[in-house]
XYZ file of C-alpha atoms in Angstrom:
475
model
C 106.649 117.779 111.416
C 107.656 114.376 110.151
C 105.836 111.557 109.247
C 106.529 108.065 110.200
C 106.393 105.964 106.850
C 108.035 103.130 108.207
C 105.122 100.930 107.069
C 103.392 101.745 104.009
C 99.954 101.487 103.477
C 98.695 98.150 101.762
C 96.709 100.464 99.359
C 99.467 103.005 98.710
C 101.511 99.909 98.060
C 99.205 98.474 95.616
C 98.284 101.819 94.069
C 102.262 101.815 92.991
C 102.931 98.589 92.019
C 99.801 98.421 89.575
C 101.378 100.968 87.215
C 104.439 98.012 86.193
C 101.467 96.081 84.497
C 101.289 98.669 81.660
C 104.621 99.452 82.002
C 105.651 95.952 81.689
C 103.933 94.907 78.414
C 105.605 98.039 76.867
C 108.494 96.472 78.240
C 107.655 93.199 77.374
C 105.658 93.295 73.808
C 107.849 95.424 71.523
C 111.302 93.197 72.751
C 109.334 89.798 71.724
C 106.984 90.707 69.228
C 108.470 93.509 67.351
C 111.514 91.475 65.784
C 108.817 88.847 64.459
C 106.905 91.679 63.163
C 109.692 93.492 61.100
C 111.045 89.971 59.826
C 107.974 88.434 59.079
C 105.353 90.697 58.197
C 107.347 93.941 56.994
C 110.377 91.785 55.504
C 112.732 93.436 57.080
C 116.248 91.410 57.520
C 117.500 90.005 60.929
C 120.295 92.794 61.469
C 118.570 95.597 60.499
C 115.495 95.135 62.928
C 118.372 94.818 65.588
C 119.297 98.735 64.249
C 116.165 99.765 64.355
C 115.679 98.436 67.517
C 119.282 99.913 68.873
C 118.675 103.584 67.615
C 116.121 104.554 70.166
C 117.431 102.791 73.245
C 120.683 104.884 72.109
C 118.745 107.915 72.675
C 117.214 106.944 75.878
C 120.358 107.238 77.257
C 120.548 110.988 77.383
C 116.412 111.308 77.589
C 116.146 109.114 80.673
C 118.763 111.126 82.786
C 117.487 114.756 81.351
C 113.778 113.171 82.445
C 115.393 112.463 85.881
C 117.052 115.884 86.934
C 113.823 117.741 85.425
C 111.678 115.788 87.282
C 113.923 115.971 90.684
C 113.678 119.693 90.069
C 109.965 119.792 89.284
C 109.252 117.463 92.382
C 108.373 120.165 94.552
C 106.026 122.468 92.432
C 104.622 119.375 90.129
C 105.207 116.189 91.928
C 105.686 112.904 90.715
C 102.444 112.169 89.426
C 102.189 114.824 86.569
C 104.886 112.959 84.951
C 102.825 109.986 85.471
C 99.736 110.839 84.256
C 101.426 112.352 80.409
C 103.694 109.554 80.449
C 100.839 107.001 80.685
C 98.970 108.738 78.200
C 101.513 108.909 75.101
C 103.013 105.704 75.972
C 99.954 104.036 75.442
C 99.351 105.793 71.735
C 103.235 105.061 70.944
C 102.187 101.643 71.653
C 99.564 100.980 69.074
C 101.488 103.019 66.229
C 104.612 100.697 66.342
C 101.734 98.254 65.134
C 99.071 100.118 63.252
C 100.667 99.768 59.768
C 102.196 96.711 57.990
C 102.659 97.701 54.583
C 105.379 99.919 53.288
C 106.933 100.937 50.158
C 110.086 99.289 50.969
C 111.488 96.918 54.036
C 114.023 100.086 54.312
C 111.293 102.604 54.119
C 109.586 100.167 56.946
C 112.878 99.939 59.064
C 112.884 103.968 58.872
C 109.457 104.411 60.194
C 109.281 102.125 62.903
C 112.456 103.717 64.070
C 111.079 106.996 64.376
C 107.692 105.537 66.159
C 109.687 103.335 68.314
C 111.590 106.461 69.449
C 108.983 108.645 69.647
C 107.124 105.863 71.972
C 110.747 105.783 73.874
C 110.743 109.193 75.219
C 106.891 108.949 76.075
C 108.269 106.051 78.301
C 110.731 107.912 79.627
C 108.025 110.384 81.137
C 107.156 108.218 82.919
C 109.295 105.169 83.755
C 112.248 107.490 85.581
C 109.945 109.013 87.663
C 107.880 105.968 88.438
C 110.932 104.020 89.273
C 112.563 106.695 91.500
C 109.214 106.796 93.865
C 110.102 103.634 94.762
C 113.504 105.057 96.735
C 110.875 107.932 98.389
C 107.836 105.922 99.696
C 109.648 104.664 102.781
C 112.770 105.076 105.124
C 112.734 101.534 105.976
C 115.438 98.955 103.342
C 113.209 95.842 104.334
C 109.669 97.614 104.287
C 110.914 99.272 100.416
C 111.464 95.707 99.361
C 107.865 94.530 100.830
C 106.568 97.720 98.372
C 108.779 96.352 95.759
C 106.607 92.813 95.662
C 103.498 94.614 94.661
C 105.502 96.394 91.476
C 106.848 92.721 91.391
C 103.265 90.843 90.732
C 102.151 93.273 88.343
C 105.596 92.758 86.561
C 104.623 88.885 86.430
C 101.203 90.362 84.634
C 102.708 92.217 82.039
C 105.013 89.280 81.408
C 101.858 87.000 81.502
C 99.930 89.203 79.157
C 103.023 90.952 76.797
C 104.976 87.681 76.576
C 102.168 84.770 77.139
C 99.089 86.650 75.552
C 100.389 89.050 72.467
C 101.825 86.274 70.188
C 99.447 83.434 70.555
C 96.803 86.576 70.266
C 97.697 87.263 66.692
C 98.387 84.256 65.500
C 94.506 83.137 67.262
C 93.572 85.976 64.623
C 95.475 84.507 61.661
C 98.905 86.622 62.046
C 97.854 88.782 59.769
C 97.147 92.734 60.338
C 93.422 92.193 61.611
C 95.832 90.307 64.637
C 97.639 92.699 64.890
C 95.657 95.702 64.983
C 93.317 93.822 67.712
C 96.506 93.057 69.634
C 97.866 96.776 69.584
C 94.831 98.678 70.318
C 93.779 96.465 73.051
C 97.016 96.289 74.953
C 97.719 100.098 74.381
C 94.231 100.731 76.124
C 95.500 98.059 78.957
C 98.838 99.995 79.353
C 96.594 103.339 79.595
C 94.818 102.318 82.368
C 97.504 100.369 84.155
C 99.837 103.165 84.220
C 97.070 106.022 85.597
C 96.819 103.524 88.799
C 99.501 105.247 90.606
C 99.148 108.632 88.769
C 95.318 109.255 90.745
C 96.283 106.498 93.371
C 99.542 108.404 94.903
C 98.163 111.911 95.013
C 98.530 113.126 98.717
C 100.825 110.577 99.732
C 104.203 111.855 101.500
C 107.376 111.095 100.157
C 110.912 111.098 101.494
C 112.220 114.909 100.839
C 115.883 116.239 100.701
C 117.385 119.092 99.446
C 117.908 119.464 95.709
C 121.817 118.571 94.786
C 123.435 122.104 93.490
C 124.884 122.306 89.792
C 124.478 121.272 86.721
C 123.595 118.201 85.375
C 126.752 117.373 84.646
C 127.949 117.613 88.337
C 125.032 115.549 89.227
C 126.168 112.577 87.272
C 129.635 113.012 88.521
C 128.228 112.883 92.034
C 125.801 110.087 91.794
C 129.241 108.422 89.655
C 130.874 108.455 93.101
C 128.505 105.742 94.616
C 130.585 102.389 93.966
C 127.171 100.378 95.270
C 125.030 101.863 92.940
C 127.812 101.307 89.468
C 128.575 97.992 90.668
C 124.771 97.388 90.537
C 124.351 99.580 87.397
C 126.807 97.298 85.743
C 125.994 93.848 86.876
C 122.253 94.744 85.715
C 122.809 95.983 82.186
C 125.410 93.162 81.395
C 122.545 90.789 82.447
C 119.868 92.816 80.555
C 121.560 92.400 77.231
C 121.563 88.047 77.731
C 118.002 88.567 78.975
C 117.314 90.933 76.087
C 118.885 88.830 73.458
C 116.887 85.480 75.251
C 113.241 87.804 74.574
C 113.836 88.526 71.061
C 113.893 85.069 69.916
C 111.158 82.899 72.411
C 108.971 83.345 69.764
C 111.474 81.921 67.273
C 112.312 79.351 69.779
C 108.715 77.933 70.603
C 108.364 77.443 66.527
C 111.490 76.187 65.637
C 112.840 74.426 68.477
C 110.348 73.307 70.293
C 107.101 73.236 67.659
C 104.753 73.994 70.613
C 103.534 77.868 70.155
C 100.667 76.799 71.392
C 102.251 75.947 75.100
C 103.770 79.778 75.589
C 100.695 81.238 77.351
C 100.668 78.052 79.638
C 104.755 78.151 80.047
C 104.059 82.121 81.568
C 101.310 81.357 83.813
C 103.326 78.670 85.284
C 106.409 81.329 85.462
C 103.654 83.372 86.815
C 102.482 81.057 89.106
C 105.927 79.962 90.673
C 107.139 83.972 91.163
C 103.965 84.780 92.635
C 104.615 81.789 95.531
C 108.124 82.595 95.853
C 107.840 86.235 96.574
C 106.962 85.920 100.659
C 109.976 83.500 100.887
C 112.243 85.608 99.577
C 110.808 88.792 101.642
C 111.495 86.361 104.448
C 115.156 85.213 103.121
C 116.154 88.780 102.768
C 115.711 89.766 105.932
C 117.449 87.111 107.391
C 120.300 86.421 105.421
C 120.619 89.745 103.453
C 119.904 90.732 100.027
C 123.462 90.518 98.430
C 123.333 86.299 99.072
C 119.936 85.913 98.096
C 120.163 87.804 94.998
C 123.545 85.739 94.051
C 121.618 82.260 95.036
C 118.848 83.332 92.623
C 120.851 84.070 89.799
C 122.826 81.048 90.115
C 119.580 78.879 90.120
C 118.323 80.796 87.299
C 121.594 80.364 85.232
C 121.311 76.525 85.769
C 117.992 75.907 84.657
C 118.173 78.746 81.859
C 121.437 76.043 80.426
C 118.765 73.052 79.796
C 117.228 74.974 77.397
C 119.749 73.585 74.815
C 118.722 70.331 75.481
C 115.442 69.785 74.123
C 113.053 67.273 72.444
C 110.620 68.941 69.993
C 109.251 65.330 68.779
C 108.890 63.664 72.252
C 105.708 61.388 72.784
C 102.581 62.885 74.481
C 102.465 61.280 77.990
C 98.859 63.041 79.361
C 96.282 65.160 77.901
C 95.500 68.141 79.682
C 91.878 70.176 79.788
C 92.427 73.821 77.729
C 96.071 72.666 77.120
C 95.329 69.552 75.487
C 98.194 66.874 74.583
C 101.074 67.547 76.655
C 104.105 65.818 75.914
C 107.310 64.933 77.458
C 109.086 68.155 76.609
C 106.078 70.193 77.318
C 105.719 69.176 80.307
C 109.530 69.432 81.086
C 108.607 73.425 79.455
C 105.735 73.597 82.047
C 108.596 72.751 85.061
C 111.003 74.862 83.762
C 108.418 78.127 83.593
C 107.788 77.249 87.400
C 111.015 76.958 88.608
C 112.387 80.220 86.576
C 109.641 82.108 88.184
C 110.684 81.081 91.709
C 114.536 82.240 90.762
C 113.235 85.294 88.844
C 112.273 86.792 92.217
C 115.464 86.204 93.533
C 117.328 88.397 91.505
C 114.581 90.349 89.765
C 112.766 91.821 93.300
C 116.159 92.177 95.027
C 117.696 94.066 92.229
C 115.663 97.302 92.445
C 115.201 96.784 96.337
C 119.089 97.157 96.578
C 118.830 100.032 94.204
C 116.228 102.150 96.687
C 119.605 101.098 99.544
C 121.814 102.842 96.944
C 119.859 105.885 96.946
C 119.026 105.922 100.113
C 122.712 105.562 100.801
C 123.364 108.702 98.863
C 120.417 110.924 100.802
C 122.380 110.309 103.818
C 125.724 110.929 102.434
C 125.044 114.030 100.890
C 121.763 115.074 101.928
C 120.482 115.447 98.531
C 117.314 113.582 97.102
C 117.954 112.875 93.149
C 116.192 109.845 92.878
C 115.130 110.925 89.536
C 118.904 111.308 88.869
C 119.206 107.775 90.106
C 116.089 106.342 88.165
C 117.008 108.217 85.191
C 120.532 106.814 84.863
C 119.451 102.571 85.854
C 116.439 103.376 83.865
C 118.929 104.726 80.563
C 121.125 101.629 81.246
C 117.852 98.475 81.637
C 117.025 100.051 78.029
C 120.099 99.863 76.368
C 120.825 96.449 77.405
C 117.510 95.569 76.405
C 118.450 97.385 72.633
C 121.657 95.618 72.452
C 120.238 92.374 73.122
C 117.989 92.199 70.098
C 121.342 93.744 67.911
C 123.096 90.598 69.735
C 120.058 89.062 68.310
C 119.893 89.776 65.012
C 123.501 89.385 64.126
C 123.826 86.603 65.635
C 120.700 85.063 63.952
C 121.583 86.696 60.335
C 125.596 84.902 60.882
C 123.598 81.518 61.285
C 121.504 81.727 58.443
C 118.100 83.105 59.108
C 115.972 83.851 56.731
C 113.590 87.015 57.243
C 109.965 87.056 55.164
C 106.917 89.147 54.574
C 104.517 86.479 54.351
C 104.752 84.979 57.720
C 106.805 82.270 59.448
C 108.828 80.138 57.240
C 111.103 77.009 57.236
C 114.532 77.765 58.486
C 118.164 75.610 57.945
C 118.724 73.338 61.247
C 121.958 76.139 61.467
C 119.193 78.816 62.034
C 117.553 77.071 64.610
C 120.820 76.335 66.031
C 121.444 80.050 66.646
C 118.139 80.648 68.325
C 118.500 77.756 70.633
C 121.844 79.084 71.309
C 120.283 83.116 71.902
C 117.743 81.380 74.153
C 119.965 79.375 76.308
C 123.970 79.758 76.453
C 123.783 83.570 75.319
C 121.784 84.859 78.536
C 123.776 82.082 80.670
C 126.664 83.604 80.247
C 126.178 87.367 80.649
C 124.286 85.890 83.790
C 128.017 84.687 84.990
C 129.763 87.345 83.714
C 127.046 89.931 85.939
C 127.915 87.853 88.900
C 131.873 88.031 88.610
C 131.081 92.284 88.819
C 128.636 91.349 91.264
C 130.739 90.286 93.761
C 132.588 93.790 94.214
C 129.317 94.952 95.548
C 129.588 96.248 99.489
C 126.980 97.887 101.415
C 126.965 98.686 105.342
C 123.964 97.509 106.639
C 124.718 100.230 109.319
C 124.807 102.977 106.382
C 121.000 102.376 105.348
C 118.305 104.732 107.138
C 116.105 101.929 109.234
C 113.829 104.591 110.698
C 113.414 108.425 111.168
C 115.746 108.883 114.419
C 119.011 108.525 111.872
C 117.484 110.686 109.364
C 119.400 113.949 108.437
C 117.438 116.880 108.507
C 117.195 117.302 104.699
C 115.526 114.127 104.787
C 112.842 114.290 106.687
C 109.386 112.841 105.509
C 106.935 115.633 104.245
C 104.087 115.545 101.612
C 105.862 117.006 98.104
C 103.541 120.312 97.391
C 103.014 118.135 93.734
C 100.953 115.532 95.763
C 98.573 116.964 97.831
C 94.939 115.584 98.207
């Protein structure tokens, strides 16, 4: 019997998308906060936080995929949402030990041990990121009703941002920066990720996902076959270039809103607008999709992105305060130009953000009716492996970049840097992720996918994938 999924409940919907919100501020938190952290509580220098950063995202790499074919092969006797439920659960205590202790023998002896916790925390989010991501592919049949799924995953990623990004650094430094902040800081967003991320581990028990038959071979032959879909590389590739400029842009927005721009103060404002302007922006861009196709919309995005990411460099840390605001305060000139800026990025963000994983569930989906096989996991496993070693090499970008231009690391706190080193964070926040933007968009544009090839509703199914409940999920 098959099951018309075509349109996916509103609850189902939400019940998915609220488990980014956790997994965002893991995302999120570490990339921004835990540079500051090593350099200026734990004294550990510029290029070696970028190591110690690199190291796990390196091992991700193999754990992602090897999470992705166990859980494709599990699917059937576990489900999804067993891998949810553990993943949730020690990703949320890997959070709050990268933070739990900030003294150390040594900054090397530091380095070393928040290697090993970062990595540990890694594979915990590997549990449950690859198969998280690949139910995204297996809720529906339908390319335009995956993408209207993909807006609920969407606001909750604009939540994490708001909290991990707007929240977490103003939070410490609220509690004096030192480890009272950021104990309070750890243990209260690791609880928050806990409870985020068990959303969709209760919430999508019982409900049906696409099934297809399980690809023969070994893993090895697995890669090679999911290798032979030139849609899904070309997207593979123009992602992880951009991930690295976006990676290398997180690590140093706290740097940047001290040095640069003197207005730390303005960050958790700067988000909600961000916040506030993807939020808007995601109907329109449900709408634009449909009727002008993904592949434009995405490009128009990152090209509006690109252009207003560029004025970064130009900024005015000393302008005069032109209106006073209530809970901001005195705004001036450049703050509000920061306020327009967050806005107008979160209206682009969509663009290429939302449209980036919905054209990854066409890839797959592509693939189940080539072959008849269902490895999302495989899929997940492998995009997954490649968004988190972009976002390793960016802070290694980072740091050298940062150390070559003269920063200078501490353990007691934020101190005054040369006008060089603030020259190579404006630089890391602006014309770094500008240009892997461009670069993304030049592989980009080898991207081709027949509308005609994409499943639009269960009469051009294959057999193998036909729409039953996955004996992991049942009520």
């Amino acid at each position: 019997m098959t099951h018309d999924l075509k349109r996916v409940p509103t609850r189902t919907a939400a019940a998915y998308g609220a488990g980014q919100l956790g997994a965002q501020i893991f995302r999120d938190t570490p990339a921004v906060l835990l540079p500051i952290f090593m350099t200026t509580i734990l004294g550990i220098p510029p290029w070696l936080s970028g190591i110690v950063i690199l190291i796990p995202k390196l091992w991700v790499i193999v754990c992602d995929p090897l999470v992705g074919v166990f859980s494709d092969r599990k699917k059937e006797a576990w489900g999804r949402t067993g891998f949810l439920g553990i993943g949730a659960i020690l990703t949320s205590l890997g959070f709050a030990s990268l933070f739990a202790i900030v003294e150390y023998p040594s900054p090397y002896v530091a380095a070393a041990a928040v290697c090993v916790l970062f990595l540990v925390a890694s594979t915990a989010f590997s549990i449950y990121s690859v198969p998280y991501l690949a139910v995204a592919s297996e809720l529906s049949n339908d390319p335009h009703e995956r993408t209207r799924i993909l807006t609920f995953r969407m606001a909750a990623t604009i939540g994490g941002v708001v909290i991990g990004v707007g929240v977490a650094q103003p939070l410490v430094f609220a509690l004096g920066g030192g480890a009272h902040g950021w104990h309070v800081m750890a243990f209260s967003f690791a609880a928050l990720c806990l409870v985020s991320m068990l959303i969709p581990a209760f919430g999508l028990r019982g409900v049906p996902l696409l099934k297809g038959t399980q690809a023969p071979g070994k893993m090895l032959d697995q890669l090679s076959s999911v290798a032979s879909n030139k849609p899904f590389m070309i997207l593979l590739a123009t992602t992880f270039i951009q991930g690295i400029g976006q990676a290398s842009s997180y690590t140093v927005i706290g740097f940047y809103y001290v040095y640069a721009l003197n207005l730390v103060h303005i960050i958790p404002t700067f988000v909600i607008a961000m916040a506030c302007g993807s939020l808007l922006s995601q109907p329109t861009f449900l709408y634009l999709s449909r009727r002008f196709g993904k592949e434009k919309c995405y490009v128009v995005g990152s090209v509006l992105w690109m252009l207003v990411t560029v004025t970064w460099y130009f900024v005015e840390p000393e302008s005069p305060v032109v209106l006073t605001l209530p809970l901001i305060g005195d705004l001036t000139r450049e703050g509000l130009l920061v306020l327009a800026r967050g806005v107008f990025i979160g209206v682009v963000n969509t663009g290429f953000l939302l449209l980036s994983f919905s054209m990854l569930t066409d890839t797959v989906d592509l693939h189940r009716r080539r072959h008849g096989s269902a490895n999302e996991g495989v899929f997940s496993g492998i995009f997954s492996a490649a968004e988190k070693l972009a976002f390793a090499l960016g802070p290694l970008v980072a740091g050298i970049i940062m150390s070559a231009f003269g920063f200078v690391s501490s353990t007691h706190g934020v101190v005054q840097q040369s006008q060089n080193a603030v020259l190579g964070v404006v630089l890391l926040y602006s014309a770094v992720p500008v240009l892997t933007q461009f670069l993304s968009l030049l592989v980009f544009s080898r991207y081709r996918l027949d509308p005609a090839e994409i499943s639009t509703g269960p009469e051009n199914w294959e057999d193998a994938a036909r729409l039953e409940p996955s004996p992991g999920l049942e009520r």
